[in-house]
């Protein structure tokens, strides 16, 4: 993939009945394929297929159920498109079957904490691996007390995950890191991570960085109405575009988004500003 030449876009395809911002919309195979094709036509570079909700409070699903949700979608997409498909899973059995079905990347929101055999499946397939920082599990992360120093926590934890991945045979150039915006972080810590992305990138030379802030709750809280009620997920697009601009200006390599067309346009403008030969 042309990592570093331009900011790549990972389009989100949730095939879950309960995802936080588009739950249930793309559960049928036809609807999922149509949505993926729409995102590809708008400029998605990767399609991320997830069969288990990772929203705060989300309940786990069985290996069998997750495979039943993601594999038919991955098989159908792999037949139709050259665009790389990633599978959003923390389970080695799901990763293995998804890679056989045509996925090229595993997006692990536990960064191997839940099941380090994910790394073996990735290494065997010569696939890519996204290591995302998180704390606890999706069911518990919103109840955890915040850590004192989030930059230290994310850096330390991702270093351990990278070491584990490489020890189990994943090539250094196949790994992407991700600070996991919204996963076991306080409101201030989500903002701090975004504001200090350049420091995070500098701490991991040679590892591309992915940011996923699309429609997340911290944006809803920033855009709360006069009663204090957070903005609903469908009203978080402009807030999301601010996070994409920030990510591009700080040098992120990949953004994970729901709204591909809006992200493409935002990235074009932000990159032009970043590449301006005459900075003010
Ligand atoms: C599955 N998923 C939900 N949020 C995510 C994020 O921020 N990054 C990655 N890599 N995956 C995510």
PDB file of C-alpha atoms and ligand atoms in Angstrom:
ATOM      1  CA  UNK A   1       0.000   0.000   0.000  1.00  0.00           C
ATOM      2  CA  UNK A   2       1.239   3.546  -0.683  1.00  0.00           C
ATOM      3  CA  UNK A   3       1.790   4.262   3.019  1.00  0.00           C
ATOM      4  CA  UNK A   4       3.194   7.725   3.606  1.00  0.00           C
ATOM      5  CA  UNK A   5       2.543   9.047   0.075  1.00  0.00           C
ATOM      6  CA  UNK A   6      -0.901  10.253   1.144  1.00  0.00           C
ATOM      7  CA  UNK A   7      -3.259   9.680   4.047  1.00  0.00           C
ATOM      8  CA  UNK A   8      -5.076   6.408   3.432  1.00  0.00           C
ATOM      9  CA  UNK A   9      -8.740   5.887   4.249  1.00  0.00           C
ATOM     10  CA  UNK A  10     -10.087   2.802   5.982  1.00  0.00           C
ATOM     11  CA  UNK A  11     -13.862   2.630   5.466  1.00  0.00           C
ATOM     12  CA  UNK A  12     -15.882   1.089   8.295  1.00  0.00           C
ATOM     13  CA  UNK A  13     -18.216  -1.793   7.492  1.00  0.00           C
ATOM     14  CA  UNK A  14     -19.960  -2.985  10.641  1.00  0.00           C
ATOM     15  CA  UNK A  15     -21.928  -6.178  10.156  1.00  0.00           C
ATOM     16  CA  UNK A  16     -23.239  -6.148  13.707  1.00  0.00           C
ATOM     17  CA  UNK A  17     -26.758  -5.581  14.950  1.00  0.00           C
ATOM     18  CA  UNK A  18     -25.574  -3.186  17.713  1.00  0.00           C
ATOM     19  CA  UNK A  19     -22.704  -0.923  16.626  1.00  0.00           C
ATOM     20  CA  UNK A  20     -22.800   2.493  18.264  1.00  0.00           C
ATOM     21  CA  UNK A  21     -23.321   4.644  15.203  1.00  0.00           C
ATOM     22  CA  UNK A  22     -24.679   2.418  12.432  1.00  0.00           C
ATOM     23  CA  UNK A  23     -25.887  -0.661  14.326  1.00  0.00           C
ATOM     24  CA  UNK A  24     -27.942  -3.045  12.251  1.00  0.00           C
ATOM     25  CA  UNK A  25     -27.788  -1.054   9.029  1.00  0.00           C
ATOM     26  CA  UNK A  26     -25.507  -3.406   7.098  1.00  0.00           C
ATOM     27  CA  UNK A  27     -26.377  -6.792   8.504  1.00  0.00           C
ATOM     28  CA  UNK A  28     -27.700  -8.358   5.279  1.00  0.00           C
ATOM     29  CA  UNK A  29     -25.052  -9.504   2.807  1.00  0.00           C
ATOM     30  CA  UNK A  30     -26.427  -7.397  -0.052  1.00  0.00           C
ATOM     31  CA  UNK A  31     -26.602  -4.246   2.058  1.00  0.00           C
ATOM     32  CA  UNK A  32     -23.053  -4.817   3.341  1.00  0.00           C
ATOM     33  CA  UNK A  33     -21.628  -5.329  -0.169  1.00  0.00           C
ATOM     34  CA  UNK A  34     -23.496  -2.311  -1.549  1.00  0.00           C
ATOM     35  CA  UNK A  35     -22.180  -0.139   1.278  1.00  0.00           C
ATOM     36  CA  UNK A  36     -18.586  -1.374   0.773  1.00  0.00           C
ATOM     37  CA  UNK A  37     -18.830  -0.697  -2.970  1.00  0.00           C
ATOM     38  CA  UNK A  38     -20.141   2.782  -2.261  1.00  0.00           C
ATOM     39  CA  UNK A  39     -17.195   3.500   0.059  1.00  0.00           C
ATOM     40  CA  UNK A  40     -14.746   2.144  -2.551  1.00  0.00           C
ATOM     41  CA  UNK A  41     -16.265   4.328  -5.271  1.00  0.00           C
ATOM     42  CA  UNK A  42     -15.864   7.326  -2.936  1.00  0.00           C
ATOM     43  CA  UNK A  43     -12.160   6.603  -2.417  1.00  0.00           C
ATOM     44  CA  UNK A  44     -11.722   4.082   0.431  1.00  0.00           C
ATOM     45  CA  UNK A  45      -8.277   2.412   0.361  1.00  0.00           C
ATOM     46  CA  UNK A  46      -9.173  -0.362   2.812  1.00  0.00           C
ATOM     47  CA  UNK A  47     -12.505  -1.828   3.932  1.00  0.00           C
ATOM     48  CA  UNK A  48     -12.622  -2.824   7.614  1.00  0.00           C
ATOM     49  CA  UNK A  49     -15.210  -5.551   8.237  1.00  0.00           C
ATOM     50  CA  UNK A  50     -16.284  -6.046  11.856  1.00  0.00           C
ATOM     51  CA  UNK A  51     -18.684  -8.641  13.254  1.00  0.00           C
ATOM     52  CA  UNK A  52     -18.459  -7.830  16.967  1.00  0.00           C
ATOM     53  CA  UNK A  53     -19.407  -4.459  18.362  1.00  0.00           C
ATOM     54  CA  UNK A  54     -16.532  -2.634  20.096  1.00  0.00           C
ATOM     55  CA  UNK A  55     -18.723   0.182  21.407  1.00  0.00           C
ATOM     56  CA  UNK A  56     -18.462   0.940  25.159  1.00  0.00           C
ATOM     57  CA  UNK A  57     -20.601  -1.619  26.988  1.00  0.00           C
ATOM     58  CA  UNK A  58     -20.695  -3.875  23.903  1.00  0.00           C
ATOM     59  CA  UNK A  59     -21.115  -7.571  24.671  1.00  0.00           C
ATOM     60  CA  UNK A  60     -18.826 -10.220  23.143  1.00  0.00           C
ATOM     61  CA  UNK A  61     -20.093 -12.683  20.515  1.00  0.00           C
ATOM     62  CA  UNK A  62     -18.990 -16.289  19.989  1.00  0.00           C
ATOM     63  CA  UNK A  63     -16.314 -17.258  17.460  1.00  0.00           C
ATOM     64  CA  UNK A  64     -18.970 -19.094  15.411  1.00  0.00           C
ATOM     65  CA  UNK A  65     -21.320 -16.100  15.308  1.00  0.00           C
ATOM     66  CA  UNK A  66     -18.518 -13.697  14.409  1.00  0.00           C
ATOM     67  CA  UNK A  67     -17.323 -15.971  11.573  1.00  0.00           C
ATOM     68  CA  UNK A  68     -20.905 -16.315  10.340  1.00  0.00           C
ATOM     69  CA  UNK A  69     -21.200 -12.523  10.154  1.00  0.00           C
ATOM     70  CA  UNK A  70     -17.867 -11.567   8.576  1.00  0.00           C
ATOM     71  CA  UNK A  71     -16.747 -14.428   6.320  1.00  0.00           C
ATOM     72  CA  UNK A  72     -19.526 -14.276   3.679  1.00  0.00           C
ATOM     73  CA  UNK A  73     -18.962 -10.509   3.394  1.00  0.00           C
ATOM     74  CA  UNK A  74     -15.181 -10.888   3.063  1.00  0.00           C
ATOM     75  CA  UNK A  75     -15.530 -13.692   0.476  1.00  0.00           C
ATOM     76  CA  UNK A  76     -17.980 -11.696  -1.608  1.00  0.00           C
ATOM     77  CA  UNK A  77     -15.907  -8.509  -1.400  1.00  0.00           C
ATOM     78  CA  UNK A  78     -12.632 -10.283  -2.205  1.00  0.00           C
ATOM     79  CA  UNK A  79     -14.253 -11.635  -5.403  1.00  0.00           C
ATOM     80  CA  UNK A  80     -15.389  -8.139  -6.429  1.00  0.00           C
ATOM     81  CA  UNK A  81     -12.550  -5.787  -5.520  1.00  0.00           C
ATOM     82  CA  UNK A  82      -8.784  -5.429  -5.327  1.00  0.00           C
ATOM     83  CA  UNK A  83      -9.130  -3.026  -2.408  1.00  0.00           C
ATOM     84  CA  UNK A  84      -7.561  -4.671   0.664  1.00  0.00           C
ATOM     85  CA  UNK A  85     -10.009  -5.952   3.238  1.00  0.00           C
ATOM     86  CA  UNK A  86      -9.238  -5.892   6.941  1.00  0.00           C
ATOM     87  CA  UNK A  87     -11.043  -7.906   9.545  1.00  0.00           C
ATOM     88  CA  UNK A  88     -11.765  -6.177  12.831  1.00  0.00           C
ATOM     89  CA  UNK A  89     -11.341  -9.007  15.326  1.00  0.00           C
ATOM     90  CA  UNK A  90      -9.490  -9.933  18.512  1.00  0.00           C
ATOM     91  CA  UNK A  91      -9.866 -13.696  18.010  1.00  0.00           C
ATOM     92  CA  UNK A  92      -7.242 -15.881  16.304  1.00  0.00           C
ATOM     93  CA  UNK A  93      -9.824 -18.350  14.942  1.00  0.00           C
ATOM     94  CA  UNK A  94     -11.777 -15.545  13.314  1.00  0.00           C
ATOM     95  CA  UNK A  95      -8.563 -13.955  12.004  1.00  0.00           C
ATOM     96  CA  UNK A  96      -7.403 -17.248  10.463  1.00  0.00           C
ATOM     97  CA  UNK A  97     -10.695 -17.965   8.677  1.00  0.00           C
ATOM     98  CA  UNK A  98     -11.054 -14.347   7.542  1.00  0.00           C
ATOM     99  CA  UNK A  99      -7.528 -14.325   6.093  1.00  0.00           C
ATOM    100  CA  UNK A 100      -8.315 -17.566   4.225  1.00  0.00           C
ATOM    101  CA  UNK A 101     -11.498 -15.955   2.921  1.00  0.00           C
ATOM    102  CA  UNK A 102      -9.554 -13.053   1.396  1.00  0.00           C
ATOM    103  CA  UNK A 103      -8.802 -10.515   4.121  1.00  0.00           C
ATOM    104  CA  UNK A 104      -5.297  -9.007   3.950  1.00  0.00           C
ATOM    105  CA  UNK A 105      -5.139  -7.211   7.305  1.00  0.00           C
ATOM    106  CA  UNK A 106      -6.211  -7.976  10.868  1.00  0.00           C
ATOM    107  CA  UNK A 107      -7.348  -4.965  12.905  1.00  0.00           C
ATOM    108  CA  UNK A 108      -6.972  -6.019  16.550  1.00  0.00           C
ATOM    109  CA  UNK A 109      -8.425  -3.506  19.028  1.00  0.00           C
ATOM    110  CA  UNK A 110      -6.770  -5.424  21.883  1.00  0.00           C
ATOM    111  CA  UNK A 111      -3.296  -5.285  20.304  1.00  0.00           C
ATOM    112  CA  UNK A 112      -2.890  -9.038  21.051  1.00  0.00           C
ATOM    113  CA  UNK A 113      -3.924  -8.684  24.740  1.00  0.00           C
ATOM    114  CA  UNK A 114      -6.974 -10.947  24.323  1.00  0.00           C
ATOM    115  CA  UNK A 115      -5.430 -13.611  22.079  1.00  0.00           C
ATOM    116  CA  UNK A 116      -1.795 -13.420  21.033  1.00  0.00           C
ATOM    117  CA  UNK A 117      -2.281 -16.263  18.524  1.00  0.00           C
ATOM    118  CA  UNK A 118      -3.748 -13.554  16.283  1.00  0.00           C
ATOM    119  CA  UNK A 119      -0.084 -12.733  15.555  1.00  0.00           C
ATOM    120  CA  UNK A 120       0.595 -16.324  14.459  1.00  0.00           C
ATOM    121  CA  UNK A 121      -2.340 -16.230  12.034  1.00  0.00           C
ATOM    122  CA  UNK A 122      -1.108 -12.912  10.618  1.00  0.00           C
ATOM    123  CA  UNK A 123       2.498 -14.100  10.322  1.00  0.00           C
ATOM    124  CA  UNK A 124       1.479 -17.336   8.584  1.00  0.00           C
ATOM    125  CA  UNK A 125      -0.637 -15.441   6.044  1.00  0.00           C
ATOM    126  CA  UNK A 126       1.958 -12.666   5.527  1.00  0.00           C
ATOM    127  CA  UNK A 127      -0.856 -10.228   6.307  1.00  0.00           C
ATOM    128  CA  UNK A 128      -0.905  -6.743   7.846  1.00  0.00           C
ATOM    129  CA  UNK A 129      -1.652  -6.178  11.539  1.00  0.00           C
ATOM    130  CA  UNK A 130      -3.145  -3.117  13.215  1.00  0.00           C
ATOM    131  CA  UNK A 131      -2.226  -3.003  16.909  1.00  0.00           C
ATOM    132  CA  UNK A 132      -4.670  -0.698  18.683  1.00  0.00           C
ATOM    133  CA  UNK A 133      -4.205   0.384  22.295  1.00  0.00           C
ATOM    134  CA  UNK A 134      -7.130  -0.271  24.614  1.00  0.00           C
ATOM    135  CA  UNK A 135      -7.728  -0.885  28.308  1.00  0.00           C
ATOM    136  CA  UNK A 136     -10.047  -3.522  29.745  1.00  0.00           C
ATOM    137  CA  UNK A 137     -12.627  -4.878  27.299  1.00  0.00           C
ATOM    138  CA  UNK A 138     -15.383  -3.102  25.339  1.00  0.00           C
ATOM    139  CA  UNK A 139     -17.771  -4.284  28.092  1.00  0.00           C
ATOM    140  CA  UNK A 140     -15.685  -2.719  30.908  1.00  0.00           C
ATOM    141  CA  UNK A 141     -13.511   0.042  29.419  1.00  0.00           C
ATOM    142  CA  UNK A 142     -15.943   2.905  30.116  1.00  0.00           C
ATOM    143  CA  UNK A 143     -15.915   2.037  33.833  1.00  0.00           C
ATOM    144  CA  UNK A 144     -12.133   1.985  34.323  1.00  0.00           C
ATOM    145  CA  UNK A 145     -10.513   4.793  36.316  1.00  0.00           C
ATOM    146  CA  UNK A 146      -8.278   6.827  33.986  1.00  0.00           C
ATOM    147  CA  UNK A 147      -4.515   6.214  34.094  1.00  0.00           C
ATOM    148  CA  UNK A 148      -2.368   9.143  35.253  1.00  0.00           C
ATOM    149  CA  UNK A 149      -0.258   9.532  32.099  1.00  0.00           C
ATOM    150  CA  UNK A 150      -2.001   8.423  28.913  1.00  0.00           C
ATOM    151  CA  UNK A 151       0.945   9.100  26.594  1.00  0.00           C
ATOM    152  CA  UNK A 152       3.166   6.884  28.734  1.00  0.00           C
ATOM    153  CA  UNK A 153       0.469   4.181  28.979  1.00  0.00           C
ATOM    154  CA  UNK A 154      -0.175   4.070  25.210  1.00  0.00           C
ATOM    155  CA  UNK A 155       3.520   4.143  24.286  1.00  0.00           C
ATOM    156  CA  UNK A 156       4.486   1.509  26.830  1.00  0.00           C
ATOM    157  CA  UNK A 157       1.618  -0.822  25.980  1.00  0.00           C
ATOM    158  CA  UNK A 158       2.037  -0.536  22.189  1.00  0.00           C
ATOM    159  CA  UNK A 159       5.792  -1.272  22.548  1.00  0.00           C
ATOM    160  CA  UNK A 160       4.923  -4.509  24.375  1.00  0.00           C
ATOM    161  CA  UNK A 161       2.398  -5.470  21.674  1.00  0.00           C
ATOM    162  CA  UNK A 162       4.874  -4.760  18.866  1.00  0.00           C
ATOM    163  CA  UNK A 163       7.477  -6.909  20.628  1.00  0.00           C
ATOM    164  CA  UNK A 164       4.982  -9.760  20.973  1.00  0.00           C
ATOM    165  CA  UNK A 165       3.899  -9.492  17.308  1.00  0.00           C
ATOM    166  CA  UNK A 166       7.469  -9.498  16.022  1.00  0.00           C
ATOM    167  CA  UNK A 167       8.493 -12.335  18.346  1.00  0.00           C
ATOM    168  CA  UNK A 168       5.685 -14.433  16.861  1.00  0.00           C
ATOM    169  CA  UNK A 169       6.831 -13.751  13.311  1.00  0.00           C
ATOM    170  CA  UNK A 170       4.933 -10.674  12.129  1.00  0.00           C
ATOM    171  CA  UNK A 171       7.217  -8.552   9.966  1.00  0.00           C
ATOM    172  CA  UNK A 172       8.005  -5.069  11.242  1.00  0.00           C
ATOM    173  CA  UNK A 173       6.796  -3.551   7.945  1.00  0.00           C
ATOM    174  CA  UNK A 174       3.411  -5.287   8.316  1.00  0.00           C
ATOM    175  CA  UNK A 175       2.553  -3.534  11.595  1.00  0.00           C
ATOM    176  CA  UNK A 176       0.436  -0.392  12.014  1.00  0.00           C
ATOM    177  CA  UNK A 177      -0.062   1.224  15.430  1.00  0.00           C
ATOM    178  CA  UNK A 178      -3.118   3.035  16.759  1.00  0.00           C
ATOM    179  CA  UNK A 179      -3.628   4.871  20.093  1.00  0.00           C
ATOM    180  CA  UNK A 180      -7.259   3.678  20.281  1.00  0.00           C
ATOM    181  CA  UNK A 181      -9.199   6.904  20.664  1.00  0.00           C
ATOM    182  CA  UNK A 182     -12.174   6.281  22.992  1.00  0.00           C
ATOM    183  CA  UNK A 183     -10.976   2.932  24.349  1.00  0.00           C
ATOM    184  CA  UNK A 184     -10.495   3.315  28.122  1.00  0.00           C
ATOM    185  CA  UNK A 185      -9.540   6.999  27.948  1.00  0.00           C
ATOM    186  CA  UNK A 186     -11.099  10.025  29.612  1.00  0.00           C
ATOM    187  CA  UNK A 187     -12.502  12.915  27.568  1.00  0.00           C
ATOM    188  CA  UNK A 188      -9.319  14.962  28.211  1.00  0.00           C
ATOM    189  CA  UNK A 189      -7.077  12.007  27.375  1.00  0.00           C
ATOM    190  CA  UNK A 190      -8.745  11.514  23.971  1.00  0.00           C
ATOM    191  CA  UNK A 191      -8.066  15.175  23.207  1.00  0.00           C
ATOM    192  CA  UNK A 192      -4.506  14.954  24.536  1.00  0.00           C
ATOM    193  CA  UNK A 193      -3.734  11.946  22.328  1.00  0.00           C
ATOM    194  CA  UNK A 194      -5.011  13.771  19.247  1.00  0.00           C
ATOM    195  CA  UNK A 195      -3.108  16.950  20.152  1.00  0.00           C
ATOM    196  CA  UNK A 196       0.127  14.986  20.693  1.00  0.00           C
ATOM    197  CA  UNK A 197      -0.114  12.628  17.710  1.00  0.00           C
ATOM    198  CA  UNK A 198       3.164  13.948  16.329  1.00  0.00           C
ATOM    199  CA  UNK A 199       4.905  12.854  19.556  1.00  0.00           C
ATOM    200  CA  UNK A 200       3.370   9.412  19.245  1.00  0.00           C
ATOM    201  CA  UNK A 201       4.521   9.119  15.634  1.00  0.00           C
ATOM    202  CA  UNK A 202       8.034  10.205  16.663  1.00  0.00           C
ATOM    203  CA  UNK A 203       8.062   7.555  19.411  1.00  0.00           C
ATOM    204  CA  UNK A 204       7.508   4.765  16.832  1.00  0.00           C
ATOM    205  CA  UNK A 205       9.751   5.540  13.850  1.00  0.00           C
ATOM    206  CA  UNK A 206       8.966   3.338  10.857  1.00  0.00           C
ATOM    207  CA  UNK A 207       5.529   2.235  12.100  1.00  0.00           C
ATOM    208  CA  UNK A 208       2.557   3.826  10.303  1.00  0.00           C
ATOM    209  CA  UNK A 209      -0.089   5.301  12.610  1.00  0.00           C
ATOM    210  CA  UNK A 210      -3.851   4.851  12.228  1.00  0.00           C
ATOM    211  CA  UNK A 211      -6.442   7.086  13.884  1.00  0.00           C
ATOM    212  CA  UNK A 212     -10.089   6.188  14.390  1.00  0.00           C
ATOM    213  CA  UNK A 213     -12.150   8.990  15.880  1.00  0.00           C
ATOM    214  CA  UNK A 214     -15.130   8.830  13.506  1.00  0.00           C
ATOM    215  CA  UNK A 215     -18.435   9.708  15.233  1.00  0.00           C
ATOM    216  CA  UNK A 216     -17.021   8.765  18.650  1.00  0.00           C
ATOM    217  CA  UNK A 217     -18.615   9.778  21.962  1.00  0.00           C
ATOM    218  CA  UNK A 218     -15.985  12.367  22.888  1.00  0.00           C
ATOM    219  CA  UNK A 219     -17.102  14.337  19.797  1.00  0.00           C
ATOM    220  CA  UNK A 220     -20.739  13.988  20.891  1.00  0.00           C
ATOM    221  CA  UNK A 221     -19.815  15.376  24.326  1.00  0.00           C
ATOM    222  CA  UNK A 222     -17.946  18.333  22.803  1.00  0.00           C
ATOM    223  CA  UNK A 223     -21.040  19.103  20.712  1.00  0.00           C
ATOM    224  CA  UNK A 224     -23.574  18.699  23.558  1.00  0.00           C
ATOM    225  CA  UNK A 225     -26.711  20.844  23.369  1.00  0.00           C
ATOM    226  CA  UNK A 226     -27.809  23.418  25.964  1.00  0.00           C
ATOM    227  CA  UNK A 227     -29.285  20.673  28.203  1.00  0.00           C
ATOM    228  CA  UNK A 228     -25.934  18.869  28.210  1.00  0.00           C
ATOM    229  CA  UNK A 229     -27.203  15.981  26.036  1.00  0.00           C
ATOM    230  CA  UNK A 230     -24.419  14.746  23.754  1.00  0.00           C
ATOM    231  CA  UNK A 231     -24.869  15.159  19.997  1.00  0.00           C
ATOM    232  CA  UNK A 232     -26.177  11.892  18.496  1.00  0.00           C
ATOM    233  CA  UNK A 233     -23.802   9.812  16.338  1.00  0.00           C
ATOM    234  CA  UNK A 234     -25.371  10.978  13.055  1.00  0.00           C
ATOM    235  CA  UNK A 235     -24.667  14.625  14.005  1.00  0.00           C
ATOM    236  CA  UNK A 236     -20.941  14.177  14.586  1.00  0.00           C
ATOM    237  CA  UNK A 237     -19.683  14.517  10.985  1.00  0.00           C
ATOM    238  CA  UNK A 238     -18.213  18.028  11.228  1.00  0.00           C
ATOM    239  CA  UNK A 239     -16.578  17.161  14.546  1.00  0.00           C
ATOM    240  CA  UNK A 240     -15.136  14.040  12.920  1.00  0.00           C
ATOM    241  CA  UNK A 241     -13.704  16.132  10.079  1.00  0.00           C
ATOM    242  CA  UNK A 242     -11.885  18.298  12.644  1.00  0.00           C
ATOM    243  CA  UNK A 243     -10.228  15.151  14.007  1.00  0.00           C
ATOM    244  CA  UNK A 244      -9.236  14.052  10.485  1.00  0.00           C
ATOM    245  CA  UNK A 245      -7.689  17.465   9.804  1.00  0.00           C
ATOM    246  CA  UNK A 246      -5.748  17.221  13.063  1.00  0.00           C
ATOM    247  CA  UNK A 247      -4.595  13.705  12.209  1.00  0.00           C
ATOM    248  CA  UNK A 248      -3.386  14.756   8.740  1.00  0.00           C
ATOM    249  CA  UNK A 249      -1.573  17.866  10.000  1.00  0.00           C
ATOM    250  CA  UNK A 250       0.215  15.763  12.630  1.00  0.00           C
ATOM    251  CA  UNK A 251       1.265  13.145  10.050  1.00  0.00           C
ATOM    252  CA  UNK A 252      -1.106  10.191  10.628  1.00  0.00           C
ATOM    253  CA  UNK A 253      -0.897   7.600   7.852  1.00  0.00           C
ATOM    254  CA  UNK A 254      -4.400   6.078   7.895  1.00  0.00           C
ATOM    255  CA  UNK A 255      -7.790   7.308   9.152  1.00  0.00           C
ATOM    256  CA  UNK A 256     -10.667   4.955   9.930  1.00  0.00           C
ATOM    257  CA  UNK A 257     -13.985   6.572   8.989  1.00  0.00           C
ATOM    258  CA  UNK A 258     -17.695   6.055   8.346  1.00  0.00           C
ATOM    259  CA  UNK A 259     -18.065   8.976   5.900  1.00  0.00           C
ATOM    260  CA  UNK A 260     -15.568   8.320   3.105  1.00  0.00           C
ATOM    261  CA  UNK A 261     -16.451  11.118   0.653  1.00  0.00           C
ATOM    262  CA  UNK A 262     -16.268  13.789   3.358  1.00  0.00           C
ATOM    263  CA  UNK A 263     -12.957  12.332   4.566  1.00  0.00           C
ATOM    264  CA  UNK A 264     -11.481  12.354   1.029  1.00  0.00           C
ATOM    265  CA  UNK A 265     -12.255  16.063   0.612  1.00  0.00           C
ATOM    266  CA  UNK A 266     -11.026  16.958   4.105  1.00  0.00           C
ATOM    267  CA  UNK A 267      -7.758  15.092   3.540  1.00  0.00           C
ATOM    268  CA  UNK A 268      -7.160  16.776   0.164  1.00  0.00           C
ATOM    269  CA  UNK A 269      -7.405  20.221   1.712  1.00  0.00           C
ATOM    270  CA  UNK A 270      -5.492  19.365   4.899  1.00  0.00           C
ATOM    271  CA  UNK A 271      -2.682  17.723   2.900  1.00  0.00           C
ATOM    272  CA  UNK A 272      -2.409  20.768   0.621  1.00  0.00           C
ATOM    273  CA  UNK A 273      -1.981  22.960   3.712  1.00  0.00           C
ATOM    274  CA  UNK A 274       0.544  20.534   5.213  1.00  0.00           C
ATOM    275  CA  UNK A 275       2.565  20.380   1.968  1.00  0.00           C
ATOM    276  CA  UNK A 276       2.474  24.143   1.360  1.00  0.00           C
ATOM    277  CA  UNK A 277       6.045  25.050   0.366  1.00  0.00           C
ATOM    278  CA  UNK A 278       5.698  28.498   1.917  1.00  0.00           C
ATOM    279  CA  UNK A 279       4.462  27.928   5.449  1.00  0.00           C
ATOM    280  CA  UNK A 280       3.380  31.108   7.189  1.00  0.00           C
TER     281      UNK A 280
HETATM  282  C1  LIG B   1     -12.833  -1.361  15.461  1.00  0.00           C
HETATM  283  N1  LIG B   1     -12.451  -0.027  15.877  1.00  0.00           N
HETATM  284  C2  LIG B   1     -13.250   0.886  16.499  1.00  0.00           C
HETATM  285  N2  LIG B   1     -12.560   2.004  16.748  1.00  0.00           N
HETATM  286  C3  LIG B   1     -11.313   1.807  16.249  1.00  0.00           C
HETATM  287  C4  LIG B   1     -10.148   2.589  16.204  1.00  0.00           C
HETATM  288  O1  LIG B   1     -10.102   3.803  16.740  1.00  0.00           O
HETATM  289  N3  LIG B   1      -9.052   2.071  15.618  1.00  0.00           N
HETATM  290  C5  LIG B   1      -9.071   0.813  15.089  1.00  0.00           C
HETATM  291  N4  LIG B   1      -7.935   0.351  14.523  1.00  0.00           N
HETATM  292  N5  LIG B   1     -10.155   0.025  15.110  1.00  0.00           N
HETATM  293  C6  LIG B   1     -11.247   0.526  15.689  1.00  0.00           C
END
